Coordinates of C-alpha atoms and ligand atoms in Angstrom, one line a residue:
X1 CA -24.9 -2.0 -16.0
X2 CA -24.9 -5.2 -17.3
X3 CA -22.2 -7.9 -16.0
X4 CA -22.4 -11.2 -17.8
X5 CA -19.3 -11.6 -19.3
X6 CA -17.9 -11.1 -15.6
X7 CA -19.9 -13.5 -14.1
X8 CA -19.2 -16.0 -16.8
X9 CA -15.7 -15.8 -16.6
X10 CA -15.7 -15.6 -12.9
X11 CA -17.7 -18.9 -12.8
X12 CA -14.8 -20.3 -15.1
X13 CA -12.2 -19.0 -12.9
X14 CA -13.6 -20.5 -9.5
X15 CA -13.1 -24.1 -11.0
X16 CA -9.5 -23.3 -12.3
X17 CA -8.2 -20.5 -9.6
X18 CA -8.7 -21.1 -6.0
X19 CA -11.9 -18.8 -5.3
X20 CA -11.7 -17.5 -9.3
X21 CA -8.4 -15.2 -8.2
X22 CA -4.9 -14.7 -8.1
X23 CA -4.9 -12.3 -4.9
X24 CA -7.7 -12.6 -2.6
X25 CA -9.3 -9.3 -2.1
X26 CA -9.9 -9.4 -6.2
X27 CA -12.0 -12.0 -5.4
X28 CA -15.1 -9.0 -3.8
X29 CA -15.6 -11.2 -0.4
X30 CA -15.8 -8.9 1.6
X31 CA -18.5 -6.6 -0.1
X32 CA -20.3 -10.1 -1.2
X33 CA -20.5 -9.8 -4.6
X34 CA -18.6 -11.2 -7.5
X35 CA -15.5 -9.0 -9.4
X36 CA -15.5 -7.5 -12.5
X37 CA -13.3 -8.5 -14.8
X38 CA -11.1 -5.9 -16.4
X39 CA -9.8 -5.4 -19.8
X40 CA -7.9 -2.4 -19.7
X41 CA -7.3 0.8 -18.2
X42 CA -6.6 4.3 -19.3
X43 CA -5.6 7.2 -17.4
X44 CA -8.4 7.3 -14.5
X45 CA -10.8 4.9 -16.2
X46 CA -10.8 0.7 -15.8
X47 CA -13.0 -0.7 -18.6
X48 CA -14.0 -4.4 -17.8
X49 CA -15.3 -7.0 -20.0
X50 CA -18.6 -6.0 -20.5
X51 CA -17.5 -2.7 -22.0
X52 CA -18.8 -1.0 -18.6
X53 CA -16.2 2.0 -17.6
X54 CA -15.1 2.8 -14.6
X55 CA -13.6 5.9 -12.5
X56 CA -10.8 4.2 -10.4
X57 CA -9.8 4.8 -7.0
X58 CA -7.6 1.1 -6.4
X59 CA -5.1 2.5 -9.3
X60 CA -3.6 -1.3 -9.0
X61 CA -3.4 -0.9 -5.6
X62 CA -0.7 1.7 -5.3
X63 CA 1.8 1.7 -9.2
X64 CA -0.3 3.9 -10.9
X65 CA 0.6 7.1 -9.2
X66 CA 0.1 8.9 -12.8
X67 CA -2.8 6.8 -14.0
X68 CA -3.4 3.8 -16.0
X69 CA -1.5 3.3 -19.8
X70 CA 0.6 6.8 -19.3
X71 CA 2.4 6.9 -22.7
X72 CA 5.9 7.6 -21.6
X73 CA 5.9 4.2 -19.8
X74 CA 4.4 2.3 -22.1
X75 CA 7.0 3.7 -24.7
X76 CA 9.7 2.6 -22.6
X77 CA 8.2 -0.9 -22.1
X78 CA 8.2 -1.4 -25.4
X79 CA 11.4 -0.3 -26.2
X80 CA 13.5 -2.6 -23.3
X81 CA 10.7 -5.0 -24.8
X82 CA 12.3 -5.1 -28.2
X83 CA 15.8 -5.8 -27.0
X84 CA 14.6 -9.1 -24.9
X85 CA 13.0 -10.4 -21.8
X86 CA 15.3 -10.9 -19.6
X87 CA 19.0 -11.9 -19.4
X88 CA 19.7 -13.5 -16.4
X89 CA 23.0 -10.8 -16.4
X90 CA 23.6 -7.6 -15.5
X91 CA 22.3 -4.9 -17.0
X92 CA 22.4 -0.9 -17.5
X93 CA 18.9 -0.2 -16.7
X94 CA 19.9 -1.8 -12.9
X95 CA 22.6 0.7 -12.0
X96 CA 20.5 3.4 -13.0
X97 CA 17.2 2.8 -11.1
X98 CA 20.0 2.0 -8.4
X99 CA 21.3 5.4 -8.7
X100 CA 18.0 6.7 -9.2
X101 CA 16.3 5.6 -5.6
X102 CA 19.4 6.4 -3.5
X103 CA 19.2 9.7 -5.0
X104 CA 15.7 10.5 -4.1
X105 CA 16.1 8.8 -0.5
X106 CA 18.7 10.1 1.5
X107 CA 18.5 7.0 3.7
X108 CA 19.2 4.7 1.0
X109 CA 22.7 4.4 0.7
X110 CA 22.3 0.8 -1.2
X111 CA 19.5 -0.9 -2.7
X112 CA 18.8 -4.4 -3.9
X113 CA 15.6 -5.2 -6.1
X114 CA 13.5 -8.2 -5.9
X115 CA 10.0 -9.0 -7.4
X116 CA 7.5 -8.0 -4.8
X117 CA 6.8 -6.3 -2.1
X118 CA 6.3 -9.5 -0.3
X119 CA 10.0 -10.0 -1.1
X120 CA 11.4 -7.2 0.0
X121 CA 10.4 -6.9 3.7
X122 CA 11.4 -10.5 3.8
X123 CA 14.6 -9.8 2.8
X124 CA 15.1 -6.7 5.0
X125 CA 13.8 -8.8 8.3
X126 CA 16.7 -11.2 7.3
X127 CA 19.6 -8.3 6.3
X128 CA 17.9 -7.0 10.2
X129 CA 19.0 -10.0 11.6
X130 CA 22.1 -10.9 9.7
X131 CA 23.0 -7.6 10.9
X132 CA 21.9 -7.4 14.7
X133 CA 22.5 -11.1 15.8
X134 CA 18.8 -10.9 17.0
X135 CA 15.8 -12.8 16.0
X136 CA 12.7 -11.0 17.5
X137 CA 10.8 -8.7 15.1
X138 CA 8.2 -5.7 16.7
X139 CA 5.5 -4.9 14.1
X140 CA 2.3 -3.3 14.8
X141 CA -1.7 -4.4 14.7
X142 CA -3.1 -4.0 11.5
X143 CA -0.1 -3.3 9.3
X144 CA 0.7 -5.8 6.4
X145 CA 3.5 -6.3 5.1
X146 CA 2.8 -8.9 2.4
X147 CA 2.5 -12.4 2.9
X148 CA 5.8 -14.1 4.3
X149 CA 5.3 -16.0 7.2
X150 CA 6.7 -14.4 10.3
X151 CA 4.9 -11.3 8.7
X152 CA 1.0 -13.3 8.5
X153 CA 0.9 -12.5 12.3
X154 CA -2.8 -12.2 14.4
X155 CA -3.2 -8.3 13.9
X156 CA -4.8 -7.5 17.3
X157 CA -4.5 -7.5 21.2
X158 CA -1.3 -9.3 21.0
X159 CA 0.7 -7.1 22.7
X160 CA 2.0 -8.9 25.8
X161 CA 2.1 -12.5 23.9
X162 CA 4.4 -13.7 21.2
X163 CA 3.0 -13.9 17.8
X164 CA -0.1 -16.1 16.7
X165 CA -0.1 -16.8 12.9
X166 CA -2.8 -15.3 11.1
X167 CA -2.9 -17.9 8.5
X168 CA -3.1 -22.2 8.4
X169 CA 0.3 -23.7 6.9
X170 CA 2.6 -21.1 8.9
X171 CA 4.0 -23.0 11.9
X172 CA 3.9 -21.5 15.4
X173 CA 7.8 -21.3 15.4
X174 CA 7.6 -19.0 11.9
X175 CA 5.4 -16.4 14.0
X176 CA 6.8 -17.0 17.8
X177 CA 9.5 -14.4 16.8
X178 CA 7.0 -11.6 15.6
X179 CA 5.9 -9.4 18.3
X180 CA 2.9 -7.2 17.8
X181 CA 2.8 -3.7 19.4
X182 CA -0.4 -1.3 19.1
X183 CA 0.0 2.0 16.1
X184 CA 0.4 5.3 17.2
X185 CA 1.0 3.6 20.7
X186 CA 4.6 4.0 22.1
X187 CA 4.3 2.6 25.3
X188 CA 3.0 -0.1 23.8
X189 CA 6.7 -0.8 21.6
X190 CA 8.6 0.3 25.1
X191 CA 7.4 -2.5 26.7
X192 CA 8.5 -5.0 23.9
X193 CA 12.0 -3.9 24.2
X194 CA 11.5 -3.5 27.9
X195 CA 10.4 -7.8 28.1
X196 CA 12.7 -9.2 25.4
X197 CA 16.2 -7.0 26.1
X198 CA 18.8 -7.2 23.6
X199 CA 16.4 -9.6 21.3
X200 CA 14.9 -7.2 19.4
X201 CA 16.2 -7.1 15.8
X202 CA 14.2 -4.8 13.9
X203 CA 10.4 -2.7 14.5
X204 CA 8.9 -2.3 11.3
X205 CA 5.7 -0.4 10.3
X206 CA 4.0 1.6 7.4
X207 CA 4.7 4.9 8.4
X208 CA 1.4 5.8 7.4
X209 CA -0.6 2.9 7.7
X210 CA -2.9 1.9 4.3
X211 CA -3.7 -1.5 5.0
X212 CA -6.4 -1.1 7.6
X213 CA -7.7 1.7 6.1
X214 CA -5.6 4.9 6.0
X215 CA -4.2 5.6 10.1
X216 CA -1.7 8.9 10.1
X217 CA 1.0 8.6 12.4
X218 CA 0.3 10.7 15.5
X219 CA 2.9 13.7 16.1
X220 CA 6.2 12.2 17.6
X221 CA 5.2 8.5 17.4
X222 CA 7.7 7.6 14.2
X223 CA 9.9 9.8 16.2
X224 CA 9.7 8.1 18.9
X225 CA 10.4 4.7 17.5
X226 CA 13.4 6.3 15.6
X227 CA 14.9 6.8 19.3
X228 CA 13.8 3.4 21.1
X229 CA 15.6 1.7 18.0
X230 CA 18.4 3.7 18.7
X231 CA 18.4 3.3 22.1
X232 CA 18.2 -0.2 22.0
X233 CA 20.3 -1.2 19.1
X234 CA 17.4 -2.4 17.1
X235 CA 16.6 -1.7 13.3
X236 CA 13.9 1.1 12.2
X237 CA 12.0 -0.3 8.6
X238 CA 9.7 1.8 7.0
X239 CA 7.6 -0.3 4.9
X240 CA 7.2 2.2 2.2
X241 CA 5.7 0.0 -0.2
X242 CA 2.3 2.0 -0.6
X243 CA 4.1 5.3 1.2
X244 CA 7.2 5.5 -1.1
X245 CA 7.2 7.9 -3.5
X246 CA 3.3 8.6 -3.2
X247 CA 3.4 11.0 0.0
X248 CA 6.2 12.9 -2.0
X249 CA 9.4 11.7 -4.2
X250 CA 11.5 10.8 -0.5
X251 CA 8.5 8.7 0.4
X252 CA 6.7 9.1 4.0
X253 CA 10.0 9.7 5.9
X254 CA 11.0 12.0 3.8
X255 CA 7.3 13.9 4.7
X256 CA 7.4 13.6 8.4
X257 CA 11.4 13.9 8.6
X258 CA 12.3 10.5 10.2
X259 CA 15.2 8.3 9.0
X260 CA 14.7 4.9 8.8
X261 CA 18.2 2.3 9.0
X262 CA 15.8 -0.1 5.9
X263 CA 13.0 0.6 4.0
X264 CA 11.2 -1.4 1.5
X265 CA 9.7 -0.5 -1.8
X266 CA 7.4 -1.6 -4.1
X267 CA 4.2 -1.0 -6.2
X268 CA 5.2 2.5 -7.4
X269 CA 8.8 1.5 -8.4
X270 CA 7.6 -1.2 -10.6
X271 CA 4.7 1.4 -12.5
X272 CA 2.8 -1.9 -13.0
X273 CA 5.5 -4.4 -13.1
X274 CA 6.2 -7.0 -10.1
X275 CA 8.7 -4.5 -9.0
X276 CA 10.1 -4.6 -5.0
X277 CA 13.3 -3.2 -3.1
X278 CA 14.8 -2.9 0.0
X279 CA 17.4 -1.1 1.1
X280 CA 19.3 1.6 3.4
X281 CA 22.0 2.0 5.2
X282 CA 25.3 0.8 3.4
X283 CA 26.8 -1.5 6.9
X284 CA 24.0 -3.7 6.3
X285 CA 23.4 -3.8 2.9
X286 CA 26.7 -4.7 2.3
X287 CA 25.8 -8.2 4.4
X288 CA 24.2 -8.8 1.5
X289 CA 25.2 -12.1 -0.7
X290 CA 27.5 -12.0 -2.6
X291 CA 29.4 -9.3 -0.8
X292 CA 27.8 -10.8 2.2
X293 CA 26.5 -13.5 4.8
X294 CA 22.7 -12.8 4.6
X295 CA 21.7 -15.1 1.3
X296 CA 19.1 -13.6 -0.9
X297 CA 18.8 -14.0 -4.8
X298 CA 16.1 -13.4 -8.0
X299 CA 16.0 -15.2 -11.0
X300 CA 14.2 -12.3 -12.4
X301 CA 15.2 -9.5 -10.1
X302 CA 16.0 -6.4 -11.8
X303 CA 14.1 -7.6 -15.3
X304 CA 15.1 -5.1 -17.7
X305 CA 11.2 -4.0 -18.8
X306 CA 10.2 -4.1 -15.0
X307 CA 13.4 -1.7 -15.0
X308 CA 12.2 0.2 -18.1
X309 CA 8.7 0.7 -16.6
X310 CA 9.8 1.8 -12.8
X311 CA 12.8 4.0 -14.3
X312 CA 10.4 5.6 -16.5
X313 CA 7.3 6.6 -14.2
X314 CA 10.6 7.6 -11.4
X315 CA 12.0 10.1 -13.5
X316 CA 8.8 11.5 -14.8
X317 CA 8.1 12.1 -10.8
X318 CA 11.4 13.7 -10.7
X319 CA 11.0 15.7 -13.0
X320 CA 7.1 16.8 -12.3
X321 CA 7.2 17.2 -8.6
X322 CA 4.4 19.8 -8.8
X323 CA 1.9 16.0 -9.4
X324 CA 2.6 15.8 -5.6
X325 CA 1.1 19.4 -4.7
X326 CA -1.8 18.4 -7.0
X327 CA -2.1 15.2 -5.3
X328 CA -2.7 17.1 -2.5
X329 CA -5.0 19.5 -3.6
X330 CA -7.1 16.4 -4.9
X331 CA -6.9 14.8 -1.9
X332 CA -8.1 17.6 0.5
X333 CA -10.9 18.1 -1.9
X334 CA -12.3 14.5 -1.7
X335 CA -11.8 14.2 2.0
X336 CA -13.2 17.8 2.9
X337 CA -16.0 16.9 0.3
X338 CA -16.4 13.2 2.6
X339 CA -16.0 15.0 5.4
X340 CA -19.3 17.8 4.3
X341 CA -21.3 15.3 2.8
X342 CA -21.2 13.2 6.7
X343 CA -21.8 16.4 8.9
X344 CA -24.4 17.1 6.6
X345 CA -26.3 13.8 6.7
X346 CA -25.4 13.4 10.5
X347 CA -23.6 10.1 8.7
X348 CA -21.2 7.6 10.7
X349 CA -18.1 8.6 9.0
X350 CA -14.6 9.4 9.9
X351 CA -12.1 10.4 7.1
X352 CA -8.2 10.0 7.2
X353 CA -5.7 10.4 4.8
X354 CA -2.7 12.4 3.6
X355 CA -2.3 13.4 -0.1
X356 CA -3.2 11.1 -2.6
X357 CA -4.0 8.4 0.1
X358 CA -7.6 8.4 1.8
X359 CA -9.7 6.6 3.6
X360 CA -13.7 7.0 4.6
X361 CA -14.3 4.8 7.7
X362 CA -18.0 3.9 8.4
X363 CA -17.7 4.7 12.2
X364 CA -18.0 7.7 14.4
X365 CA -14.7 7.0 16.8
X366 CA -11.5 8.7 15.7
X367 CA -9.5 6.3 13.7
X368 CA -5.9 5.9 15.5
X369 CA -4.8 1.9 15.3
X370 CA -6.4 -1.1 14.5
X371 CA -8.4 -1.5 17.2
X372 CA -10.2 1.9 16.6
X373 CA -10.5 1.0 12.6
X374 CA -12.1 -2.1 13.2
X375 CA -14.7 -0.3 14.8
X376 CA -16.2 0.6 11.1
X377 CA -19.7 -0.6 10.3
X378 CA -18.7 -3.2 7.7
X379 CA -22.1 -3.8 6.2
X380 CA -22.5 -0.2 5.6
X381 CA -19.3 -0.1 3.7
X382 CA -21.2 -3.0 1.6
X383 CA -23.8 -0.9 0.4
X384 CA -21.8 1.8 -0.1
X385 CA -19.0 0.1 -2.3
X386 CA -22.0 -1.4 -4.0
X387 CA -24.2 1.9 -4.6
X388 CA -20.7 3.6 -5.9
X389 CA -19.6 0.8 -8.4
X390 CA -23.1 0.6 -9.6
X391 CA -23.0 3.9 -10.8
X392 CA -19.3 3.8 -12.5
X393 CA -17.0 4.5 -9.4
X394 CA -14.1 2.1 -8.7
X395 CA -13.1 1.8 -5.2
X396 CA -11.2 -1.1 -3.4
X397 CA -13.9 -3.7 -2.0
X398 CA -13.1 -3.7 1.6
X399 CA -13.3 -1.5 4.1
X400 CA -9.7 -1.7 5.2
X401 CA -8.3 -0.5 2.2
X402 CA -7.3 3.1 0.8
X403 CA -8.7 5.5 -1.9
X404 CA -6.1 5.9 -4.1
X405 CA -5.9 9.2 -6.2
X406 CA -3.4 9.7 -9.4
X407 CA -2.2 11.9 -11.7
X408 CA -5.1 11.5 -13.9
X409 CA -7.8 12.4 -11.4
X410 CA -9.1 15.7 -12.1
X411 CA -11.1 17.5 -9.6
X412 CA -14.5 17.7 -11.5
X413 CA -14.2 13.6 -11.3
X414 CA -13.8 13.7 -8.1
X415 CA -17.1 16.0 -7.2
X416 CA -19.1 13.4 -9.4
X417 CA -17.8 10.7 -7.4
X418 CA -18.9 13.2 -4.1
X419 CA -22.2 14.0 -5.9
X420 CA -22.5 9.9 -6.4
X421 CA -21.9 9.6 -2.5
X422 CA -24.1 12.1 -1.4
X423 CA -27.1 10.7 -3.3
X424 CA -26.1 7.3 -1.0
X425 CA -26.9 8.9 1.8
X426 CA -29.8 11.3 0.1
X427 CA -31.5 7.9 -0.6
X428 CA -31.2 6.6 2.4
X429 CA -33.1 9.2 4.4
Ligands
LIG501 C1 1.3 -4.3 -0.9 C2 2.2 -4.3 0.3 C3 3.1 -5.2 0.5 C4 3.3 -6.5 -0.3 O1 3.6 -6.2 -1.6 P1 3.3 -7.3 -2.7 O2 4.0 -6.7 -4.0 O3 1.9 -7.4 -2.8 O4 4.0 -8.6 -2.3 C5 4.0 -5.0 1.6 N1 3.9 -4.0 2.4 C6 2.9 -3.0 2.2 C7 2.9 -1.8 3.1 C8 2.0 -3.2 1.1 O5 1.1 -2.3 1.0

């Protein structure tokens, strides 16, 4: 597989991009090597620059549910394309995908759009707020939820302590507000409310999380958070940025039957585009400027292509809702297959997931929070991200990340990919 068109453009991009990126895991640090540089996509497939193809399993980290270049959206892109950019005005294309999430979530009673993910759970911590009088957030070890500052919070043992940013340039008074309670551990979120009474604004999580790996939510936990909220006049936000409209067309609380007060959107709604949302209940979305106190705005929010491209890959869900059982399918196929391939090479490996979202964990303990995922042998992740990508299979390059299946997977890829993973192991011996 040769890579020099990569590596000459990555050289390029290192003296222009800080560390030859635009978003840092692109960048391959973790599996210490350098990225390939992509060209284009098609269905299941990434071709990068040196005309070396790909089976993906990152799927642009979550958007491309029904695999890369689908011709339905690309149509439509075209099409809002055509009639110009953007407006800076209302437009139809905004009251429909309006119409369109609050009909698929029954928890979202109003929605407001924004650019990123990023975007939208900072604008749902502030409509919390605006909302509750409170300033304390609870969110939980190992969850991200994009890169606003009270968010970029020490993922870790932080549980008795206010929060310690994660990352230089966020001030101490940013973070001081962001509590940190252990996943899948409710004691853990009693305690929070129990110590700062009547401050709690909001908890937010990923119902199921997929940023330090793939952790499920054990039986009752999300539950249980619905009714400490409730009890103690705090906020529930799923972050359903990866979850929504991937675990089924309701998202994750539509799966485990849990109803958030906000949840935020992203990835998936945009198809590609820098799509985010937030939204939920109607008492506190209407706080929202202008019919509102809570200020939040977006030059570009609701661009009519970004509109055109979400709309378009939505409805098609709608209307296919059978990709989700096949999602499924796919997804028990590749973990069971994981899951074989470990027992039978005695391997250190722990598989999670749900659906179309996976994870293979290079450790023996049961995968529950972050403290139990960071158990993973990273360095054997390394070689096998490396042995896999070598031989044509995509998959995000860190350990903490998910396998992403779409539409376009088809189970015989998948068994190549397992044959592909076996041999790892095989050659190992
Ligand atoms: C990706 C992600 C975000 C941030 O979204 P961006 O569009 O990257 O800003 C927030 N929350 C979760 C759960 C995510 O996976």
């Amino acid at each position: 597989m040769t890579r020099s068109e990569s590596e000459e453009l990555f050289t390029r991009a290192k003296k222009v991009i800080p560390g030859g990126v635009n978003s840092p895991v692109r960048a391959f640090g973790s599996v210490h090597s350098a990225p390939r540089f992509i060209e284009r996509a098609e269905g299941a497939y990434l071709y990068d620059v040196d005309q070396n193809r790909y089976l993906d399993f990152v799927g642009s980290w979550g958007p491309m549910i029904l695999g890369h270049n689908r011709e339905e959206i690309r149509q439509a892109v075209i099409e809002a394309a055509q009639k110009g950019l953007s407006f800076g005005a209302a437009t139809k294309a905004e009251v429909e995908m309006a119409e369109l999430i609050c009909s698929l979530v029954p928890s979202i009673e109003m929605v407001r759009m924004v650019n990123s993910g990023t975007e939208a759970v900072m604008s749902a911590i502030r409509a919390a707020r605006g909302f509750t009088g409170r300033n304390k957030i609870i969110k939980f070890a190992g969850c991200y939820h994009g890169h606003s500052d009270a968010m970029l919070v020490k993922a870790g043992s932080g549980v008795m302590t206010s929060g310690v940013p994660d990352s230089a340039g966020v001030p101490i008074g940013c973070a001081e507000d962001t509590l940190t309670a252990e996943y899948n551990d409710l004691f853990s979120v009693e305690r929070l409310f129990f110590q700062h009474s009547g401050e709690i604004a909001a908890v937010i999580i990923e119902p199921v999380a997929a940023n330090m790996g793939v952790v499920l939510p054990k039986d009752d936990f999300l539950t249980g958070l619905r009714d400490l909220c409730t009890k103690h006049g705090a906020l529930l936000i799923f972050d359903e940025v990866i979850t929504g409209f991937r675990l089924g067309i309701g998202g994750a609380q539509e799966y485990y039957g849990v109803t958030p007060d906000l949840s935020t959107f992203g990835k998936i709604i945009g198809a590609g585009m820098p799509v985010g949302a937030y939204g939920g209940r109607k008492d506190v979305m209407e706080l929202i400027s202008p019919s509102g106190k809570v200020y939040q705005a977006g030059t570009l929010s609701g661009n009519p292509v970004a509109m055109a491209a979400g709309l378009s890959q939505l409805r098609f869900l709608k209307a296919h809702l059978e990709v989700y059982d096949k999602l499924e399918v796919l997804g028990d196929r590749l973990r069971n297959g994981l899951r074989e391939i470990a027992a039978r090479y005695d391997a250190p490996c722990t598989v999670t997931g749900v659906g179309s979202l996976s994870c293979l964990f290079f450790t023996r303990q049961e995968v529950v929070d972050y403290q139990t995922a960071k158990t993973a042998d990273t360095q054997l992740f390394q070689d096998y991200f490396l042995w896999m990508l070598e031989r044509g299979y995509y998959f995000a390059p860190s350990q903490f990340e998910a396998i992403f299946l779409s539409d376009a997977h088809t189970k015989e890829e998948i068994d190549g990919m397992l044959h592909a993973a076996e041999a790892f192991w095989t050659n190992r011996k």
